[in-house]
Short mmCIF file of C-alpha atoms and ligand atoms in Angstrom, two decimals:
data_model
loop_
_atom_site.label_atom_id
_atom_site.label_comp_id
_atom_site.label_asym_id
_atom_site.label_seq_id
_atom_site.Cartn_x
_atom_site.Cartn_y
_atom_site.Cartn_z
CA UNK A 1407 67.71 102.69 90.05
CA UNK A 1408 71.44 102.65 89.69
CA UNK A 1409 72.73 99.50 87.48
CA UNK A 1410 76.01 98.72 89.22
CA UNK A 1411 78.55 97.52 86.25
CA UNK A 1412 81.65 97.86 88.42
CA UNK A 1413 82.46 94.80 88.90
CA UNK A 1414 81.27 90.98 88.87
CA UNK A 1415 81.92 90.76 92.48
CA UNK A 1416 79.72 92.90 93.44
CA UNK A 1417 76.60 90.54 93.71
CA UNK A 1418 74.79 89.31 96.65
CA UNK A 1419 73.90 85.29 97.41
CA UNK A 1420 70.46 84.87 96.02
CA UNK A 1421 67.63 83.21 98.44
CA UNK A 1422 68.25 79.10 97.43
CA UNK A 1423 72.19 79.72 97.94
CA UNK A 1424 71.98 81.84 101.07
CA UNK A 1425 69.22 78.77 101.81
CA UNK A 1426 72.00 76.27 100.99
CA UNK A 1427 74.59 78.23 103.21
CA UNK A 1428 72.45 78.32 106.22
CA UNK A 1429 71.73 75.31 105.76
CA UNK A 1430 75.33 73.71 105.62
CA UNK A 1431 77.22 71.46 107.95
CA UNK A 1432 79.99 72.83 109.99
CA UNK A 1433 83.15 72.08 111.79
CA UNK A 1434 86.39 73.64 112.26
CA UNK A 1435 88.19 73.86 108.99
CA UNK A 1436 91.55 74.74 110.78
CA UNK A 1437 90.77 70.96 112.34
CA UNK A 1438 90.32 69.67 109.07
CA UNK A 1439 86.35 68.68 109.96
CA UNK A 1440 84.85 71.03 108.85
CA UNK A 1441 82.73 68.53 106.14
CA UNK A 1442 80.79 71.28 103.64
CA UNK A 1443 84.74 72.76 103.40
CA UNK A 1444 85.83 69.26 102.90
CA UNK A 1445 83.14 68.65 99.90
CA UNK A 1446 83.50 71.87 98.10
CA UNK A 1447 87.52 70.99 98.17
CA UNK A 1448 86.98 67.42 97.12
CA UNK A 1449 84.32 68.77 94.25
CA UNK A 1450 86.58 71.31 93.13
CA UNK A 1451 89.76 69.54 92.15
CA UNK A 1452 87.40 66.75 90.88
CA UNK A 1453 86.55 68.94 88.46
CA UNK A 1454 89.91 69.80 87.36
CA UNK A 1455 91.39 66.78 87.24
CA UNK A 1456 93.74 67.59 90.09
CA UNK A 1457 94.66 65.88 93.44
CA UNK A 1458 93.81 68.50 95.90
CA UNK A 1459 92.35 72.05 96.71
CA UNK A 1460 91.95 74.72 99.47
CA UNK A 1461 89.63 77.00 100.02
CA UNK A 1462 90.87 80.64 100.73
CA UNK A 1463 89.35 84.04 101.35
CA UNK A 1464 90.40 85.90 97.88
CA UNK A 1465 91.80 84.85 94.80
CA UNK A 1466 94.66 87.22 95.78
CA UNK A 1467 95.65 84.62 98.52
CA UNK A 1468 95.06 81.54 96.48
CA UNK A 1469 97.57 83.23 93.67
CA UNK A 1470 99.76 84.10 96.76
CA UNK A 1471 100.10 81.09 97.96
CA UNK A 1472 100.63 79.29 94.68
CA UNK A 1473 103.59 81.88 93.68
CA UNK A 1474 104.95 81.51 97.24
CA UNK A 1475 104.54 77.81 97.04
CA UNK A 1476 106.46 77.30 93.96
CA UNK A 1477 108.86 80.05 94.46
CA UNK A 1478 112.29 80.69 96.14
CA UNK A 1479 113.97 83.89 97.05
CA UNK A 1480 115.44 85.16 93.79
CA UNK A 1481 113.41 83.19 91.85
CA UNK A 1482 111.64 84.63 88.57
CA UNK A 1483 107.81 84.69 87.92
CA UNK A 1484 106.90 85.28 84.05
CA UNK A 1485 103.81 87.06 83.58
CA UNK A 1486 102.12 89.26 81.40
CA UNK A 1487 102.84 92.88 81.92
CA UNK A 1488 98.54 93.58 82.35
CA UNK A 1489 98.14 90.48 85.06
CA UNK A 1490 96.43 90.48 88.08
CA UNK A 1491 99.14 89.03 90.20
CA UNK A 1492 101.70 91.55 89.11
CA UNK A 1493 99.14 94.90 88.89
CA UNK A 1494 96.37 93.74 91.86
CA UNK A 1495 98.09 92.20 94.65
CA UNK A 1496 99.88 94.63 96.62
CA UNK A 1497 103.56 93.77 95.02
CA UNK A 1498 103.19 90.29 96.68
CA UNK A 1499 105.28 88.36 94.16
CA UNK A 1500 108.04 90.43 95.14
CA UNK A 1501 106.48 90.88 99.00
CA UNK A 1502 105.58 87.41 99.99
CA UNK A 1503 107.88 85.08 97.71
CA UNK A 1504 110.98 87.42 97.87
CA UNK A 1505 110.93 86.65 93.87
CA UNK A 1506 111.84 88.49 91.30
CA UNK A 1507 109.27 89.54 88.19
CA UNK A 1508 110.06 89.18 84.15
CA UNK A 1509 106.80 91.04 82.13
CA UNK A 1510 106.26 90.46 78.69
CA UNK A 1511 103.50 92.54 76.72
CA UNK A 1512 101.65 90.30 75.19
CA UNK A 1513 98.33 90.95 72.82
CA UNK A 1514 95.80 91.76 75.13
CA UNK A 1515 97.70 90.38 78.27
CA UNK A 1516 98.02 86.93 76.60
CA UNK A 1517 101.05 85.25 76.22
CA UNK A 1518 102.91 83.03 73.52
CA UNK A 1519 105.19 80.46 74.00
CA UNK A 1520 107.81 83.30 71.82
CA UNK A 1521 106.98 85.89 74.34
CA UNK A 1522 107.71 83.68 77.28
CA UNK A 1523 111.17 82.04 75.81
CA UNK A 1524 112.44 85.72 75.50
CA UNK A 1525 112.62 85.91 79.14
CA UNK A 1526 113.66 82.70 80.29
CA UNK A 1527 117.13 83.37 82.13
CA UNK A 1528 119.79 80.52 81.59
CA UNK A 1529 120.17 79.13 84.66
CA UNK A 1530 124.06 78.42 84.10
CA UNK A 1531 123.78 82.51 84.46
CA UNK A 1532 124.80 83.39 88.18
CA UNK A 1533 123.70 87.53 87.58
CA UNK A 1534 120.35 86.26 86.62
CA UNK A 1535 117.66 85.71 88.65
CA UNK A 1536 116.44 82.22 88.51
CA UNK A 1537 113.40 81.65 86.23
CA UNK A 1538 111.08 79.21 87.98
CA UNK A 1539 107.27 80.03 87.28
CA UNK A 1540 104.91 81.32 84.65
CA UNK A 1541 101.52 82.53 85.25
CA UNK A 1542 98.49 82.75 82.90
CA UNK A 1543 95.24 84.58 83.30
CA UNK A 1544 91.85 83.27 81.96
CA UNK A 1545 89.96 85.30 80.86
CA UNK A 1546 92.54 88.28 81.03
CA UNK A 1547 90.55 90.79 83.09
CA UNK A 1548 92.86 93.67 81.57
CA UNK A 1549 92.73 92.11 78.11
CA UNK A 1550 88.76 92.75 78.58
CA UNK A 1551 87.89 89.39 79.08
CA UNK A 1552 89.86 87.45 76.40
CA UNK A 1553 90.75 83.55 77.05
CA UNK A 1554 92.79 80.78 76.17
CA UNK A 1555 92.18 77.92 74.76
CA UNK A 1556 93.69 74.56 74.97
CA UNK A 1557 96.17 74.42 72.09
CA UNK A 1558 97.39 77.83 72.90
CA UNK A 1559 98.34 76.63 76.26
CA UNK A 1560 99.72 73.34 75.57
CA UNK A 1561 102.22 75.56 73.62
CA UNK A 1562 102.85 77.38 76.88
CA UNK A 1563 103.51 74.07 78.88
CA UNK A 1564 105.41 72.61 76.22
CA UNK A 1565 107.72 75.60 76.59
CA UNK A 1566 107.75 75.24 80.62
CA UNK A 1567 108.47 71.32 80.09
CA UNK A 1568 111.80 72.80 77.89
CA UNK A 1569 112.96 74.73 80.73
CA UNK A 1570 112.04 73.04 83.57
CA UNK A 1571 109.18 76.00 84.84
CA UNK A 1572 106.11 75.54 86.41
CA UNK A 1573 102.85 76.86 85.18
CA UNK A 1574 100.25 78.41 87.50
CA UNK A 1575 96.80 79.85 86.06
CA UNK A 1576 94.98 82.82 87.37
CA UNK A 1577 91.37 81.42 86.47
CA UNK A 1578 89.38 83.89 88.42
CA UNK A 1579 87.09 83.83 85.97
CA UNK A 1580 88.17 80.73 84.14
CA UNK A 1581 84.60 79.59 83.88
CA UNK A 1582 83.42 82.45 81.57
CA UNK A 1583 86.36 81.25 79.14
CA UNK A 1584 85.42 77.45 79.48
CA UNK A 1585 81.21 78.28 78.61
CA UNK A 1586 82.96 80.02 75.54
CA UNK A 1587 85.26 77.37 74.40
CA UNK A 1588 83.78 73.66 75.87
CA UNK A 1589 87.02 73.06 76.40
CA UNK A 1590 87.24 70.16 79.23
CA UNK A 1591 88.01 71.06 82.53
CA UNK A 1592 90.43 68.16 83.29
CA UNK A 1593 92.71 69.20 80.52
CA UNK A 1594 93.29 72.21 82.91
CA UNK A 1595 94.31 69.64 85.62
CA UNK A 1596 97.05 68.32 83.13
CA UNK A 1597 98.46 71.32 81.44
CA UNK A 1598 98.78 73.20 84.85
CA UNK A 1599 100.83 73.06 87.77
CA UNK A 1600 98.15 74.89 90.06
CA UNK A 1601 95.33 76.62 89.55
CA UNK A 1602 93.23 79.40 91.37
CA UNK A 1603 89.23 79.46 90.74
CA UNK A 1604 86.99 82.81 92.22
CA UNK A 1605 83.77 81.90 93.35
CA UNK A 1606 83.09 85.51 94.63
CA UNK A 1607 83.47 86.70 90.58
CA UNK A 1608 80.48 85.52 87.80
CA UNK A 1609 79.84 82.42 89.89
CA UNK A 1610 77.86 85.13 92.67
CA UNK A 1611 79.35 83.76 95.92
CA UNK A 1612 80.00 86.54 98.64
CA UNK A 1613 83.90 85.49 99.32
CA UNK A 1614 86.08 82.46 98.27
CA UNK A 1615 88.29 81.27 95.84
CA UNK A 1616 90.10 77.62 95.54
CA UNK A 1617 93.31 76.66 95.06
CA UNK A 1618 94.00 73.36 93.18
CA UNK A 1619 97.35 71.35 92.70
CA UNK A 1620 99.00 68.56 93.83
CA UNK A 1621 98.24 66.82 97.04
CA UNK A 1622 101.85 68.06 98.76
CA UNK A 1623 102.00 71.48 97.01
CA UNK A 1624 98.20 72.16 99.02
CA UNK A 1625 99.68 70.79 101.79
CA UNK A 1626 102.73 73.25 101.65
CA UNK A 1627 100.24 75.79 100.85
CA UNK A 1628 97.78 75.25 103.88
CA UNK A 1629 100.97 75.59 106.07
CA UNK A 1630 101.11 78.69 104.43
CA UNK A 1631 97.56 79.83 104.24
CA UNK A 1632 98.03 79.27 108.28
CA UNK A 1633 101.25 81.29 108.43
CA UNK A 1634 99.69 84.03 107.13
CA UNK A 1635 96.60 83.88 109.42
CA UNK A 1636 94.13 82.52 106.80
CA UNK A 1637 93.16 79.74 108.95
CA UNK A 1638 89.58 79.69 109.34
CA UNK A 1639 87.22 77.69 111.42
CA UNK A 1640 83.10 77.07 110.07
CA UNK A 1641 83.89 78.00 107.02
CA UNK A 1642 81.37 75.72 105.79
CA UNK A 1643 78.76 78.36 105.55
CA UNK A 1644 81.24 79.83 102.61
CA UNK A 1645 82.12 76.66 101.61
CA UNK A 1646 78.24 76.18 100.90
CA UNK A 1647 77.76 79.11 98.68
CA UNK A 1648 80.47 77.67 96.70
CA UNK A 1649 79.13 74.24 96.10
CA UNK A 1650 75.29 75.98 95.45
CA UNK A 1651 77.61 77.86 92.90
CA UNK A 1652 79.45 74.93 90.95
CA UNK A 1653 76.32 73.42 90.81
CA UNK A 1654 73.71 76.40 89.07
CA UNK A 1655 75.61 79.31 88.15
CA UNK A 1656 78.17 77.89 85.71
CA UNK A 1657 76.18 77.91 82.41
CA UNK A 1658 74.22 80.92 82.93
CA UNK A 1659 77.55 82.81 82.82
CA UNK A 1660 76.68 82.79 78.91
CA UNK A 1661 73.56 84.95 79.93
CA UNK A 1662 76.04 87.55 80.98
CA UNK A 1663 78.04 87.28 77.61
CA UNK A 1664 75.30 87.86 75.66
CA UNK A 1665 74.46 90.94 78.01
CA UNK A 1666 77.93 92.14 77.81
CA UNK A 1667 77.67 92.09 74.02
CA UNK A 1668 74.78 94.28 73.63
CA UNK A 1669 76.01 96.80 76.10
CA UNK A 1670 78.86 96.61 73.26
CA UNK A 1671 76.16 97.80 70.96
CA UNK A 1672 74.64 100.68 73.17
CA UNK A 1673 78.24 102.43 73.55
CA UNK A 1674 79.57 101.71 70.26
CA UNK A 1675 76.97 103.77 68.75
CA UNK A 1676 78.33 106.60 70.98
CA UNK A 1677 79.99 109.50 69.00
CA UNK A 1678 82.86 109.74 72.18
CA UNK A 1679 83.65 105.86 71.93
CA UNK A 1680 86.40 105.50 70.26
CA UNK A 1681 87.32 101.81 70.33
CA UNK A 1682 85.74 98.96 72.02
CA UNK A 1683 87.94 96.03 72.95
CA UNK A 1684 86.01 92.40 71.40
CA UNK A 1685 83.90 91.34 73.82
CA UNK A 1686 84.90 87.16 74.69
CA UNK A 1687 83.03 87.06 77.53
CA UNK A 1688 81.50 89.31 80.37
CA UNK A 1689 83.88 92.50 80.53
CA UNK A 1690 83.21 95.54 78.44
CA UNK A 1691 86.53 97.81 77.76
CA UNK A 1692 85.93 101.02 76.18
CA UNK A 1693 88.79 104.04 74.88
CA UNK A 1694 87.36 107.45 75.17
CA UNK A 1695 88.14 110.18 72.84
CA UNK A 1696 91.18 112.23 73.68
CA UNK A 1697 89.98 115.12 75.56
CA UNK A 1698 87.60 113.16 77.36
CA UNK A 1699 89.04 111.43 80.72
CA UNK A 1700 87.15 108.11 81.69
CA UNK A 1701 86.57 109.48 85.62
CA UNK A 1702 84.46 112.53 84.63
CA UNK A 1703 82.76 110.39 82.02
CA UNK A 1704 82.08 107.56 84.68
CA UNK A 1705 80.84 110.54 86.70
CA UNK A 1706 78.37 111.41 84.16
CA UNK A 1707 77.07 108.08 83.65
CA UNK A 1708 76.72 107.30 87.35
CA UNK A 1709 74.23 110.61 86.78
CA UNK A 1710 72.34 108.65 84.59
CA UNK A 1711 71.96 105.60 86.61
CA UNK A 1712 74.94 103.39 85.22
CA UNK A 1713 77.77 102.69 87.32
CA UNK A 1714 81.29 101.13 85.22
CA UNK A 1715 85.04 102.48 86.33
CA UNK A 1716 87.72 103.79 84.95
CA UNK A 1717 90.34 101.67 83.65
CA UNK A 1718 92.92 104.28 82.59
CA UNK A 1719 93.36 107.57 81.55
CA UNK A 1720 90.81 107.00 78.83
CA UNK A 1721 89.43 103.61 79.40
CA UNK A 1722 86.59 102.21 81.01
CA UNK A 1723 85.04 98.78 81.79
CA UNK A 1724 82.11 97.57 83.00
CA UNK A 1725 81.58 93.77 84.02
CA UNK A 1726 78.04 92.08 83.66
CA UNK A 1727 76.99 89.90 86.35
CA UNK A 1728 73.97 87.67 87.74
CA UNK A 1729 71.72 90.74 88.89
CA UNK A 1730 72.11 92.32 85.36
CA UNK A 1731 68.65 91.59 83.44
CA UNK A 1732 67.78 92.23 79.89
CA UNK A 1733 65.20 94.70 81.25
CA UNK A 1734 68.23 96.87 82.80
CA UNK A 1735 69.79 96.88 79.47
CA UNK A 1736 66.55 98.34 77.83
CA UNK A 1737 66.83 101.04 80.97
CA UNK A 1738 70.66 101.74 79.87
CA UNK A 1739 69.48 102.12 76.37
CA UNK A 1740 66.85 105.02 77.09
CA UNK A 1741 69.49 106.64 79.73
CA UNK A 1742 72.28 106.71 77.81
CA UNK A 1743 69.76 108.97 75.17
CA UNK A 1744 70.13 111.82 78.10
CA UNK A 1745 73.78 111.35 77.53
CA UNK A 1746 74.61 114.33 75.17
CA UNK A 1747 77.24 115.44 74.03
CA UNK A 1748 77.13 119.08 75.50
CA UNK A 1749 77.02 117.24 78.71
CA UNK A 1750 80.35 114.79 78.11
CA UNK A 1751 81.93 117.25 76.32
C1 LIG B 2764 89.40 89.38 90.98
C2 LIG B 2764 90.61 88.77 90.45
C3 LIG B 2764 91.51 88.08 91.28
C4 LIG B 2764 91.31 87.92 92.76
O1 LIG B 2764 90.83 89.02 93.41
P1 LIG B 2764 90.33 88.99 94.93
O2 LIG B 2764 89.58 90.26 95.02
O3 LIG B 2764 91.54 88.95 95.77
O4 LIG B 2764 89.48 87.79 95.13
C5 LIG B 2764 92.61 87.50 90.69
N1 LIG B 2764 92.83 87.60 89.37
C6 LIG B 2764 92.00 88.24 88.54
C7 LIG B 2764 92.28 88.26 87.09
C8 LIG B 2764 90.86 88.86 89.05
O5 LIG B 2764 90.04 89.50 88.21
#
């Protein structure tokens, strides 16, 4: 049987949540009745400490929306040069908010309050581009899974409160950094401007993701969620899956931690592993020796029965995920024993 690393997202709704989804309450969402919708919104940005949220089809649109939201045409966003929002989305800072994009390198695709004041324009400047925005990620899915925690952000606000920015967060998988730290969830309301959640990532729903901010900057964005034709009507029977989700698959993200660590083990006893990033959470980042590339290596292991991806030249990840059991790992142990090296090499 193949174990399928790719990616968190790849999981299907187990029986009690595609129970609670059939189960749900409809309306039409577009009408603003749709009442499982309504709940998961209301639930959400209770969490969070924050006044509103909308539910969206990927956390691509919710970051969208949230850049396009705060932006204006020649405005700057300030992100880390490894992000999601610059790498994964099609351009769309650029295509959707006609804004401009500063990227700092930071240590695994985190940033520092230094980092960040290096490329904050003066806005007395007229050749500049106006800076307006910076956006975190948590965990960093490039950094392989690294998070923040509170301090370190409240830096990063501190420096947006300087310079008049906003601060938007990229928490598609903010809930495998807040199992790790305890940190509490309404502190994220107060240090953050808006905020995107995935519930289609560790949390095993098959499509959503919220965005959370301010009553009028939801409002602005569901004007814009419309606009761009992501307007939908019972989406209650998503909406369901997503409170099922909230409720019983937050803490047993630390099952997939403690997965992702031993898989650390199993490849960093390999003789063509060269480095493993520090596994924080549930990604797994490996470098390859030099002459090996990671596609025909991810070839070879998908021989074997383990599926992961390239993530450069030399790199590749795998993600761990709510189907992953212990007993898979002891399967990936024995396999990875038919992994010689005449047949990487
Ligand atoms: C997956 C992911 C997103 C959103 O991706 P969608 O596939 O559009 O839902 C955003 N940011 C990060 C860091 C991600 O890993």
């Amino acid at each position: 049987m193949l174990i399928d690393l790719r990616s968190d997202t790849i999981t299907q709704p187990t029986p009690a949540m595609r129970e609670a989804m059939f189960n749900a309450p409809l309306g039409d969402d577009v009408l603003g009745d749709d009442p499982t919708v309504n709940a998961l919104e209301a639930k959400a940005a209770h969490i969070f400490g924050m006044e509103a949220a909308l539910f969206c089809a990927s956390g691509t649109m919710t970051n969208q929306l949230a850049i396009r939201t705060h932006c204006r045409p020649g405005d700057d966003v300030i992100c880390d040069q490894l992000s999601h929002v610059y790498l994964y989305e099609g351009g769309g800072i650029m295509a959707n908010a006609l804004a401009s994009v500063s990227l700092p390198q930071g240590k695994r695709g985190k940033l520092t309050p230094d980092l960040i004041r290096d490329y904050i324009y003066s806005p007395a400047d007229p050749h500049k581009p106006l800076s307006r925005l910076v956006v975190l990620e948590n965990t960093v899915n490039k950094g392989g899974g690294c998070y923040y925690t509170i301090p370190e952000i409240a830096a990063i606000r501190k420096v947006c409160d300087e310079h008049g920015l906003l601060l938007h967060l990229d928490g598609a998988r903010l809930f495998n950094a807040l199992v790790e730290t305890g940190d509490p969830t309404q502190a994220y309301g107060q240090l953050f401007d808006s905020i995107s959640i995935c519930l289609s990532k560790g949390l095993g729903c098959p499509v959503g993701s919220l965005l959370l901010g301010k009553a009028s900057f939801i409002g602005q964005a569901r004007r814009y969620r419309k606009l761009m034709g992501g307007g939908w009507r019972q989406a209650g029977f998503l909406a369901a899956a997503g409170i099922y989700a909230l409720d019983h698959h937050v803490e047993r993200l630390r099952q997939d931690h403690a997965r992702a660590r031993r898989i650390g083990t199993l490849f960093s006893n390999r003789p063509e592993v060269e480095e493993i990033y520090p596994i924080d959470t549930n990604i797994v980042i490996f470098r390859l020796s030099e002459t090996l590339l990671a596609a025909d290596y991810v070839q070879k292991l998908e021989q074997i029965g383990i599926r992961g991806i390239t993530f450069g030249k030399h790199l590749v990840r795998f993600v761990t995920h709510l189907h992953l059991t212990d007993e898979h790992i002891d399967q990936m142990a024995g396999a990875l024993q038919q992994l010689t090296l005449e047949t990487t090499y």
